[in-house]
mmCIF file of C-alpha atoms in Angstrom:
data_model
loop_
_atom_site.group_PDB
_atom_site.id
_atom_site.type_symbol
_atom_site.label_atom_id
_atom_site.label_comp_id
_atom_site.label_asym_id
_atom_site.label_seq_id
_atom_site.Cartn_x
_atom_site.Cartn_y
_atom_site.Cartn_z
ATOM 1 C CA MET A 1 9.193 32.514 71.275
ATOM 2 C CA PRO A 2 5.676 33.748 69.922
ATOM 3 C CA LYS A 3 5.875 36.439 67.359
ATOM 4 C CA ARG A 4 5.060 39.958 68.963
ATOM 5 C CA LEU A 5 2.014 41.607 67.695
ATOM 6 C CA ARG A 6 2.846 44.860 66.154
ATOM 7 C CA LEU A 7 0.022 47.045 64.411
ATOM 8 C CA THR A 8 2.182 49.006 62.135
ATOM 9 C CA ARG A 9 -0.537 49.984 59.517
ATOM 10 C CA ARG A 10 -3.613 52.056 59.932
ATOM 11 C CA PHE A 11 -6.041 52.722 57.427
ATOM 12 C CA PRO A 12 -9.657 54.334 57.549
ATOM 13 C CA VAL A 13 -12.345 51.528 57.313
ATOM 14 C CA ALA A 14 -15.998 51.953 56.451
ATOM 15 C CA MET A 15 -18.591 49.312 57.115
ATOM 16 C CA THR A 16 -22.061 48.702 57.701
ATOM 17 C CA ASN A 17 -23.621 49.040 60.872
ATOM 18 C CA ASP A 18 -24.200 45.384 61.072
ATOM 19 C CA ALA A 19 -20.521 44.301 60.020
ATOM 20 C CA TYR A 20 -19.533 46.967 63.230
ATOM 21 C CA ARG A 21 -21.666 44.958 65.286
ATOM 22 C CA ARG A 22 -20.463 41.581 64.180
ATOM 23 C CA LEU A 23 -16.667 42.872 64.693
ATOM 24 C CA GLN A 24 -17.410 44.447 68.243
ATOM 25 C CA SER A 25 -19.271 41.089 69.368
ATOM 26 C CA PHE A 26 -16.486 38.633 67.774
ATOM 27 C CA ALA A 27 -13.904 40.848 69.434
ATOM 28 C CA LYS A 28 -15.716 40.879 72.927
ATOM 29 C CA ASP A 29 -16.470 37.158 72.594
ATOM 30 C CA ALA A 30 -12.673 36.336 71.863
ATOM 31 C CA ASP A 31 -11.468 38.803 74.659
ATOM 32 C CA LEU A 32 -9.547 40.906 71.927
ATOM 33 C CA SER A 33 -9.701 44.481 70.753
ATOM 34 C CA PRO A 34 -11.377 45.115 67.342
ATOM 35 C CA ASP A 35 -7.902 45.833 65.806
ATOM 36 C CA GLU A 36 -6.646 42.449 67.304
ATOM 37 C CA ALA A 37 -9.758 40.764 66.181
ATOM 38 C CA LEU A 38 -9.330 42.073 62.274
ATOM 39 C CA THR A 39 -5.673 41.235 62.268
ATOM 40 C CA PHE A 40 -6.556 37.484 63.624
ATOM 41 C CA VAL A 41 -9.156 37.244 60.672
ATOM 42 C CA PHE A 42 -7.023 38.329 57.865
ATOM 43 C CA GLU A 43 -3.798 36.832 59.327
ATOM 44 C CA HIS A 44 -5.837 33.248 59.300
ATOM 45 C CA PHE A 45 -8.144 34.087 56.581
ATOM 46 C CA ASN A 46 -7.897 30.545 54.613
ATOM 47 C CA SER A 47 -8.307 28.743 58.112
ATOM 48 C CA VAL A 48 -11.574 30.413 58.878
ATOM 49 C CA LEU A 49 -13.205 30.888 55.543
ATOM 50 C CA ASP A 50 -15.523 28.388 54.489
ATOM 51 C CA GLU A 51 -14.218 27.720 51.070
ATOM 52 C CA GLU A 52 -17.758 26.041 49.937
ATOM 53 C CA LYS A 53 -19.851 29.189 50.930
ATOM 54 C CA PHE A 54 -17.361 31.844 50.288
ATOM 55 C CA PRO A 55 -17.823 32.398 46.573
ATOM 56 C CA HIS A 56 -21.630 32.223 46.796
ATOM 57 C CA ARG A 57 -21.643 34.583 49.470
ATOM 58 C CA LEU A 58 -19.341 37.178 47.668
ATOM 59 C CA ARG A 59 -21.530 36.823 44.553
ATOM 60 C CA LEU A 60 -24.806 37.907 46.556
ATOM 61 C CA PHE A 61 -22.742 40.450 48.290
ATOM 62 C CA LYS A 62 -21.712 42.086 45.094
ATOM 63 C CA ALA A 63 -25.254 41.604 43.474
ATOM 64 C CA GLU A 64 -26.491 43.446 46.366
ATOM 65 C CA LEU A 65 -23.662 46.118 46.503
ATOM 66 C CA THR A 66 -25.235 48.648 44.125
ATOM 67 C CA ALA A 67 -28.345 48.913 45.974
ATOM 68 C CA ARG A 68 -26.755 49.265 49.106
ATOM 69 C CA LYS A 69 -24.931 52.049 48.004
ATOM 70 C CA ALA A 70 -28.093 53.974 47.031
#
């Protein structure tokens, strides 16, 4: 029997417009709500992650973060 999806945690999230549009697009394409889409991504994080590109993309994001906050 499949595990029931219970969304038990809620937290305020701030994201860029680009990230929000990408989340909405992914959720629509997958026929999921945005909550379900985020749950899927984080529950299956290791399998949806490109382990070769991730460290590089994270370094770039961190380098741009201070400029984005200004």
